[in-house]
mmCIF file of C-alpha atoms and ligand atoms in Angstrom:
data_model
loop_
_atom_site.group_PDB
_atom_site.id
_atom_site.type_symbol
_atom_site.label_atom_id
_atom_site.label_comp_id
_atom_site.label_asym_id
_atom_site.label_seq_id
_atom_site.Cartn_x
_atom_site.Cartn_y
_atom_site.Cartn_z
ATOM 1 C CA UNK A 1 0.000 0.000 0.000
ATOM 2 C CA UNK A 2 1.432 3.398 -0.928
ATOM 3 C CA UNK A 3 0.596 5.911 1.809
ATOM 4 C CA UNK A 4 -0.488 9.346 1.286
ATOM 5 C CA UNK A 5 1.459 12.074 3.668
ATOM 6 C CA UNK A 6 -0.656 14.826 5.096
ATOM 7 C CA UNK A 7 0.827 18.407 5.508
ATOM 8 C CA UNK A 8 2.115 18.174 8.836
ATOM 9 C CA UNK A 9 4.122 14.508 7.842
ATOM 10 C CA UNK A 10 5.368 16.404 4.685
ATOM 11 C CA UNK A 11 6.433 18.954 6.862
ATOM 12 C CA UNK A 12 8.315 16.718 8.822
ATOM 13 C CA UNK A 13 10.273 15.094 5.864
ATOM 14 C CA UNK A 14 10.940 18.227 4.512
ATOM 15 C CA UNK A 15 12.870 19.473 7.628
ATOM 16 C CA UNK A 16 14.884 16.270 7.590
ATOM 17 C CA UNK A 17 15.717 16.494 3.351
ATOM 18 C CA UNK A 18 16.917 20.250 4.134
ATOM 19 C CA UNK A 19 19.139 19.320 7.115
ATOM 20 C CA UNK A 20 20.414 16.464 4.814
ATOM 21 C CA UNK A 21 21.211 18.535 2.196
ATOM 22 C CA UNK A 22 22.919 21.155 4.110
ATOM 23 C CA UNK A 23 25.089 18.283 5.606
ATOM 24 C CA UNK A 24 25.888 16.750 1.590
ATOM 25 C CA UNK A 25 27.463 20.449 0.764
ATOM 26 C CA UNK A 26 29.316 20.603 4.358
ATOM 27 C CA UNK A 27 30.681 16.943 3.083
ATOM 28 C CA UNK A 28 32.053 18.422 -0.056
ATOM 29 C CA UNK A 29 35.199 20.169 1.375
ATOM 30 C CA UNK A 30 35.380 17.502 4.305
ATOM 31 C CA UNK A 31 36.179 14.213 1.511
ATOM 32 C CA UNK A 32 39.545 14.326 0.212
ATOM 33 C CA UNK A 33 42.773 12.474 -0.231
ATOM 34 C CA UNK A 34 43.913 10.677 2.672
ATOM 35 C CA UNK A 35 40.686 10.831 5.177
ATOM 36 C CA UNK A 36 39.219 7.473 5.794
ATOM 37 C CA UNK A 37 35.441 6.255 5.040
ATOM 38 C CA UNK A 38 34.654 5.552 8.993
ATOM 39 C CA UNK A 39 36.129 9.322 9.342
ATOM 40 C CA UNK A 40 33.854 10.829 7.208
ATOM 41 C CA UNK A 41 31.063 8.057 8.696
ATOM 42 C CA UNK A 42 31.919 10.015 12.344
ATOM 43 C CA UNK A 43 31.247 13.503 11.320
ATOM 44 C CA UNK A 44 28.068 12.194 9.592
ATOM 45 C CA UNK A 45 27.038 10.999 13.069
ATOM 46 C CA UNK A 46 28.117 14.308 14.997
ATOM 47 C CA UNK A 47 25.938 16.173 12.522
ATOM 48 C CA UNK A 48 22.837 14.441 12.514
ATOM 49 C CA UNK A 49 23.159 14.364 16.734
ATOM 50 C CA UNK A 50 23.690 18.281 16.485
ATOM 51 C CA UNK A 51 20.533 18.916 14.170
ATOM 52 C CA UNK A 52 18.252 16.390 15.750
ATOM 53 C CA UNK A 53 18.035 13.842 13.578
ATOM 54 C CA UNK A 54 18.033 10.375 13.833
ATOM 55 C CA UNK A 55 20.150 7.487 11.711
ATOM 56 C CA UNK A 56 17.736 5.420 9.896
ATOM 57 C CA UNK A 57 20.352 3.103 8.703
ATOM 58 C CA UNK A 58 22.155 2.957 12.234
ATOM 59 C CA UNK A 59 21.011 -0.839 13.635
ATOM 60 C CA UNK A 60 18.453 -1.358 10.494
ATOM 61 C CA UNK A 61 19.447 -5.051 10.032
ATOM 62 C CA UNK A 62 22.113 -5.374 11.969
ATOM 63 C CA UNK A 63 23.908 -2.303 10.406
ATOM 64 C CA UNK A 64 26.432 -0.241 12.862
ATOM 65 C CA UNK A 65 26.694 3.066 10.915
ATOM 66 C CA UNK A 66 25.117 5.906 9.745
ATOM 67 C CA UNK A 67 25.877 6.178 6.247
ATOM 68 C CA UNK A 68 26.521 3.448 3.129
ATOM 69 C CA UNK A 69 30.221 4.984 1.379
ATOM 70 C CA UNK A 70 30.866 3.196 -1.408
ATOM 71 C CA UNK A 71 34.034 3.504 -3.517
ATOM 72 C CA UNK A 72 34.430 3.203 -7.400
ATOM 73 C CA UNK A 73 33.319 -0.572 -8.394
ATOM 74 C CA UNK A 74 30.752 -0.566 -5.222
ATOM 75 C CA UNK A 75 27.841 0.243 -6.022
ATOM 76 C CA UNK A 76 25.802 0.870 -3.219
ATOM 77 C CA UNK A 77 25.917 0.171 0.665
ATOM 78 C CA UNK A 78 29.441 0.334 0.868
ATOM 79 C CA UNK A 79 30.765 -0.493 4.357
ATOM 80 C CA UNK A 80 32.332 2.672 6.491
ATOM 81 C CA UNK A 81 35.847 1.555 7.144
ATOM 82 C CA UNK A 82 39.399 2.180 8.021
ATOM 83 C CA UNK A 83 39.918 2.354 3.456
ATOM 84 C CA UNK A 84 41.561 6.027 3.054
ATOM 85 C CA UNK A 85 40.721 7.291 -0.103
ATOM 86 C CA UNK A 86 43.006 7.855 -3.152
ATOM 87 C CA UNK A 87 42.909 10.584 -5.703
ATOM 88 C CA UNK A 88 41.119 9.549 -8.913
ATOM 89 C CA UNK A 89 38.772 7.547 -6.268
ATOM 90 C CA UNK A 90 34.999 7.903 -7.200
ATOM 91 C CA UNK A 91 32.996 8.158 -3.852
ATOM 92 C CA UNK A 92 29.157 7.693 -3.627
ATOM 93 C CA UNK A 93 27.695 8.286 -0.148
ATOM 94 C CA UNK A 94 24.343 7.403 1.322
ATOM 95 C CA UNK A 95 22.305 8.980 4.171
ATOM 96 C CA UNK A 96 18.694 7.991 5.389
ATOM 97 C CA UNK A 97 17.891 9.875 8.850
ATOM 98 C CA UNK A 98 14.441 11.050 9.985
ATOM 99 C CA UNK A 99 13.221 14.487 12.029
ATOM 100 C CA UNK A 100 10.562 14.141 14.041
ATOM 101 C CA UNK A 101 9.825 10.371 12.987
ATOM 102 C CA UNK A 102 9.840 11.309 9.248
ATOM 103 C CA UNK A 103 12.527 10.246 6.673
ATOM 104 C CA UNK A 104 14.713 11.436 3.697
ATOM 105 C CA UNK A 105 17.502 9.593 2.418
ATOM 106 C CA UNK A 106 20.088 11.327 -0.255
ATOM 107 C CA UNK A 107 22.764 9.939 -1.861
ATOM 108 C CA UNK A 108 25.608 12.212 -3.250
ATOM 109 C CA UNK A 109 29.197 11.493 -5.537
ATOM 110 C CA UNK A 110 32.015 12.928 -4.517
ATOM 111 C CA UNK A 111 35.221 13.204 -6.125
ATOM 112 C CA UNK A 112 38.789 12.899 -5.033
ATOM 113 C CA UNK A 113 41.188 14.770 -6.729
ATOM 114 C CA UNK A 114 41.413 14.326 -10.589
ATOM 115 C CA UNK A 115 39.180 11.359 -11.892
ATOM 116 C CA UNK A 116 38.644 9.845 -15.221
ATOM 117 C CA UNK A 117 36.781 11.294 -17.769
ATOM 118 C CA UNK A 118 35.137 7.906 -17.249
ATOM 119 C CA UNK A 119 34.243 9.170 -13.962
ATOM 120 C CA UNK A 120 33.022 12.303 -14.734
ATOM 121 C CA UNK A 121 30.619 11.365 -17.666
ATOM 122 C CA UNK A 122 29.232 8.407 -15.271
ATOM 123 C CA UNK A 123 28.330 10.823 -12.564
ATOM 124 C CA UNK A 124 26.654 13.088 -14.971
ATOM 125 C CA UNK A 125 24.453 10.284 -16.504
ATOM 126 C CA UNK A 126 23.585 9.313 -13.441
ATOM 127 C CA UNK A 127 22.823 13.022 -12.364
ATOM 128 C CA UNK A 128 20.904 12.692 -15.312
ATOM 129 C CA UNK A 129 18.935 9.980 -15.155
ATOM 130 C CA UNK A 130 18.024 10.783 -11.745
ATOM 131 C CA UNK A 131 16.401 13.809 -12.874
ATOM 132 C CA UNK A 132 14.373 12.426 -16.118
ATOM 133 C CA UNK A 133 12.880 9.816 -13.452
ATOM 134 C CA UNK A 134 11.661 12.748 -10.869
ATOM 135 C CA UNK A 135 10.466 14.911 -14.181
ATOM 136 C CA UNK A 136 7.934 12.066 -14.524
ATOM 137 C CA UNK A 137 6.982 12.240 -10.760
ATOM 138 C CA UNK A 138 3.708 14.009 -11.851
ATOM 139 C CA UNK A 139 -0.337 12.914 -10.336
ATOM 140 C CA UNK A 140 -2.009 10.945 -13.110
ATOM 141 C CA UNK A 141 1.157 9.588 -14.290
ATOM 142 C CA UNK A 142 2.297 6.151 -13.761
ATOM 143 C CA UNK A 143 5.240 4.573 -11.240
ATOM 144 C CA UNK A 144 6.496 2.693 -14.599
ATOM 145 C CA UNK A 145 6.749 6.228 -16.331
ATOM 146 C CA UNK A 146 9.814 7.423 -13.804
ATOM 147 C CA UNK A 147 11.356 3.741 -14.215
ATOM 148 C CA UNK A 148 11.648 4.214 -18.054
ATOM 149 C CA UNK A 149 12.772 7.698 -17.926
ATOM 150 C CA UNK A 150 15.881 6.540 -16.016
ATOM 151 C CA UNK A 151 16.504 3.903 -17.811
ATOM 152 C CA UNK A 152 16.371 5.667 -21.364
ATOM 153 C CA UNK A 153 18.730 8.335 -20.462
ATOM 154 C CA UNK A 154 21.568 5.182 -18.859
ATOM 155 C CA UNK A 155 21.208 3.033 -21.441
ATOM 156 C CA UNK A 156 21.054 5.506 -23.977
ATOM 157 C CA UNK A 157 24.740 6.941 -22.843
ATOM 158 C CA UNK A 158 25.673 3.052 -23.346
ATOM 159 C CA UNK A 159 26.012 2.785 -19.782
ATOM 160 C CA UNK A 160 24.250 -0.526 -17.556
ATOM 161 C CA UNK A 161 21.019 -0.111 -14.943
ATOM 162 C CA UNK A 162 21.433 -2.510 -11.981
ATOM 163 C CA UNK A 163 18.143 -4.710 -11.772
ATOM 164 C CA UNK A 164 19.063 -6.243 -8.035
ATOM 165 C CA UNK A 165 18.393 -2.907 -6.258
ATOM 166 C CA UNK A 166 15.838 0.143 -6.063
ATOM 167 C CA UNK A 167 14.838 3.040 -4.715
ATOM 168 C CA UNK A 168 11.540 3.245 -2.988
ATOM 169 C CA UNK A 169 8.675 5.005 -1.373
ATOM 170 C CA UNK A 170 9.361 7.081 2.240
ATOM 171 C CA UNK A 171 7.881 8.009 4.884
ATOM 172 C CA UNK A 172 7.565 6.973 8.231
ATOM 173 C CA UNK A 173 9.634 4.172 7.618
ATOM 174 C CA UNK A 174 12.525 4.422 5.580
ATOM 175 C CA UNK A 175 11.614 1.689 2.424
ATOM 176 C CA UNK A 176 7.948 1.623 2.169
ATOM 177 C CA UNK A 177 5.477 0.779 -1.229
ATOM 178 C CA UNK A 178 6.151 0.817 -3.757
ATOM 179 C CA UNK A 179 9.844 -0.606 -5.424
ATOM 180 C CA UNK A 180 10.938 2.130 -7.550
ATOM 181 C CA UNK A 181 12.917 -0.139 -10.322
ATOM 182 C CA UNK A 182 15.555 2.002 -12.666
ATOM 183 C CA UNK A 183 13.723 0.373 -15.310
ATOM 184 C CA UNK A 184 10.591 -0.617 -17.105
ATOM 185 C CA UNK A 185 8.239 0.465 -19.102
ATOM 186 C CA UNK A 186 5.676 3.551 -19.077
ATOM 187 C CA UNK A 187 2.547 2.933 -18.628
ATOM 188 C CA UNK A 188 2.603 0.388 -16.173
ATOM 189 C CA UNK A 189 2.197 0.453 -12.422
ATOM 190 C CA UNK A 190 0.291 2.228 -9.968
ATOM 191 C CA UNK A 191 -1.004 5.562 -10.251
ATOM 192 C CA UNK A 192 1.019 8.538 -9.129
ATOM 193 C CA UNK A 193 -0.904 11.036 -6.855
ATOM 194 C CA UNK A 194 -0.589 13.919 -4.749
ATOM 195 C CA UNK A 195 1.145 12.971 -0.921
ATOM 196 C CA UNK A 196 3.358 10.004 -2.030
ATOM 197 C CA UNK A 197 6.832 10.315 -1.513
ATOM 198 C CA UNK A 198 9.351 8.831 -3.408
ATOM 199 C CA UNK A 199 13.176 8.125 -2.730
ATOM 200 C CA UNK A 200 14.345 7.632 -6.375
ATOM 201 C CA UNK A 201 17.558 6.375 -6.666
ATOM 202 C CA UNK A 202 19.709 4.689 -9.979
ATOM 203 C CA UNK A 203 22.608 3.020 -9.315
ATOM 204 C CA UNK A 204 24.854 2.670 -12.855
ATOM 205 C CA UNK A 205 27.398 0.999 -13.899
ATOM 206 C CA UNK A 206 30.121 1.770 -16.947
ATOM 207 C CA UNK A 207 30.346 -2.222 -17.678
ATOM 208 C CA UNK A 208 27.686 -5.088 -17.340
ATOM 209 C CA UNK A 209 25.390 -4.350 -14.363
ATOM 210 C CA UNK A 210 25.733 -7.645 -12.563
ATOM 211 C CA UNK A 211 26.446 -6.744 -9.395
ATOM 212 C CA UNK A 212 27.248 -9.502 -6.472
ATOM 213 C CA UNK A 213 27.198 -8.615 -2.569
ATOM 214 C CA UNK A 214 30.968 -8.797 -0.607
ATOM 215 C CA UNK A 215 32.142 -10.778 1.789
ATOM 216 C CA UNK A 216 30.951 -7.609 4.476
ATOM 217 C CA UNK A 217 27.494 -9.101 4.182
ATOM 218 C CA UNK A 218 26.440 -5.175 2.859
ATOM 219 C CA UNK A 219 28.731 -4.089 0.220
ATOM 220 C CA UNK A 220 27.135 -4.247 -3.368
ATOM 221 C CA UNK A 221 30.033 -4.124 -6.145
ATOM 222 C CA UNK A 222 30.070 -4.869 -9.900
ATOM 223 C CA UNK A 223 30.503 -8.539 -10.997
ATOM 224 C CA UNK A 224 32.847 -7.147 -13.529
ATOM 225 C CA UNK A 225 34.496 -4.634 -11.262
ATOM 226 C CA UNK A 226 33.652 -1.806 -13.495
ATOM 227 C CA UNK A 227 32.749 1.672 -11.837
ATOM 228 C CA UNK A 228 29.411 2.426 -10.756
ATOM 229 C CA UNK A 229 27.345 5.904 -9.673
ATOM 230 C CA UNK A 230 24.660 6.419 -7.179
ATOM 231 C CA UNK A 231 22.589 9.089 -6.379
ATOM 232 C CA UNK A 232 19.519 9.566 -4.350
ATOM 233 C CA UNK A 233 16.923 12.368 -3.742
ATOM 234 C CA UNK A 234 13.432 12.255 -1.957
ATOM 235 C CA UNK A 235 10.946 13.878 -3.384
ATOM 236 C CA UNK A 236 6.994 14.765 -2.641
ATOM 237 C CA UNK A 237 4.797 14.640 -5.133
ATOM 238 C CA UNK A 238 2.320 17.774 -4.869
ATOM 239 C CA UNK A 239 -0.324 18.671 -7.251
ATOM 240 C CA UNK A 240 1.933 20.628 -9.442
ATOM 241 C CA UNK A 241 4.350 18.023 -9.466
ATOM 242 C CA UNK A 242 7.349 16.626 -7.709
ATOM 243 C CA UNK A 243 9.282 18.508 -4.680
ATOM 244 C CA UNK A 244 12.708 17.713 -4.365
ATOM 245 C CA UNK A 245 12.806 17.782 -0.532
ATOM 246 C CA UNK A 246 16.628 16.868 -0.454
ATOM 247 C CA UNK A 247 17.945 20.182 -2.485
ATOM 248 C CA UNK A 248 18.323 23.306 -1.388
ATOM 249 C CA UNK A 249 17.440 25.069 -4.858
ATOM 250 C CA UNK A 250 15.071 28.176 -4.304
HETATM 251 N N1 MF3 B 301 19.687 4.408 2.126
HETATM 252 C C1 MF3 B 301 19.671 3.107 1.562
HETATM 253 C C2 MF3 B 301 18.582 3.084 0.546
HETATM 254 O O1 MF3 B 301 18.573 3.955 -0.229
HETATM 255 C C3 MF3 B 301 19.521 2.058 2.583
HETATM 256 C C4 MF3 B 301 20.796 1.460 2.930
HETATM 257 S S1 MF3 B 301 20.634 0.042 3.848
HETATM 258 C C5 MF3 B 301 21.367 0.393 5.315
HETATM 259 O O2 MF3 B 301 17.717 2.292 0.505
HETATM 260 F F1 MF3 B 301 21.393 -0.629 6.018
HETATM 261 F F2 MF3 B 301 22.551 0.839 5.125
HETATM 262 F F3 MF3 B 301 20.681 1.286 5.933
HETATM 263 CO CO1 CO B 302 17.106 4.835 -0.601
#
């Protein structure tokens, strides 16, 4: 079941996408060379304490951090650890905390020193693609419509969707209805309507999109090793469309 949000949850989510955000462009002169991913996984905590919110991902299934930091062939829930990035390394972090019981969860890449242009154009697609699937976030349109915008714009740079993982709906509860797939077909699926919320989320890859899970239990890299991008946004979907609640933009 895909559960409408009244005002005052909206509210609520809101709050916790604009603390997020203002924590993702604090990270950007924080991850360089030679800091490690549990470092950067610290400060994440301190912040969220400091504005009142609360880790989402922190003990969800076991898991003992606050953020997912995955580095160049990972794809997603990447394992905080004492790894000290590299220049040329391709960073993709992942934050899901709530305010007042309501969620966002973002996902940001970050770049260390000078990467590939391989890099680069991967991030962008995935920037991309991210942004043709909330486009479609509109009431009378269907969930299918935002899968098949993302995957057009991947697969049209020649680059691979992962199937294994999604984004999903938010709210109270950090997954909720429905599965947001980075592919499929328009048309299909439920109707989109005012009060859902959406954490829409494609995860790319530059080579085959098999991905397999490592040896951590969490960590989701390429089967081929090849680099992969993440990003994440939560939006609202209002009568005039979607709200990106995890952007700053006025
Ligand atoms: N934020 C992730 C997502 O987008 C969830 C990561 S799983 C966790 O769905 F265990 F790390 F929380
Ligand atoms: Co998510």
């Amino acid at each position: 079941m895909i559960v409408i949000k009244n005002k005052s949850s909206i509210r609520k989510m809101e709050e916790a996408g604009a603390l997020l955000s203002g924590m993702f462009d604090e990270l950007e002169s924080m991850i360089r060379e030679g800091i490690t991913t549990d470092e950067i996984d610290a400060w994440i905590e301190t912040y969220l304490h400091k504005r009142n919110l609360v880790s989402r991902m922190k003990g969800y299934m076991g898991y003992k951090h606050v953020s997912c930091i995955s580095v160049n062939d990972e794809v997603v829930h990447g394992v905080p650890s004492s790894r000290v990035l590299q220049g040329g390394d391709f960073v993709k972090v992942d934050v899901c905390a709530s305010y007042k019981g309501y969620c966002a969860d973002m996902a940001r890449p970050f770049f260390i020193g000078k990467v590939t242009d391989d890099v680069k154009q991967l991030a962008e697609i995935a920037e991309r693609s991210l942004k043709a699937g909330i486009a479609k976030a509109m009431p009378g349109n269907r969930l299918g419509d935002i899968s098949a915008a993302i995957q057009q714009v991947v697969e049209q740079a020649g680059f691979g969707v992962v199937r294994d993982f999604a984004g999903h709906g938010i709210g109270k509860q950090m997954h909720e209805d429905p599965e947001i797939l980075n592919y499929g077909r328009k048309g299909e699926g439920p109707l989109l309507r005012p009060g859902m919320a959406f954490a829409i989320e494609p995860m790319i890859t530059i080579g085959d999109y098999a991905v397999c899970i490592a040896q951590d239990g969490w960590t989701v890299c390429t089967k081929d090793n090849s680099l992969a991008a993440h990003v994440e946004d939560t939006i609202v979907i209002t009568d005039s469309g979607p709200k990106i609640i995890t952007r700053n933009v006025v």
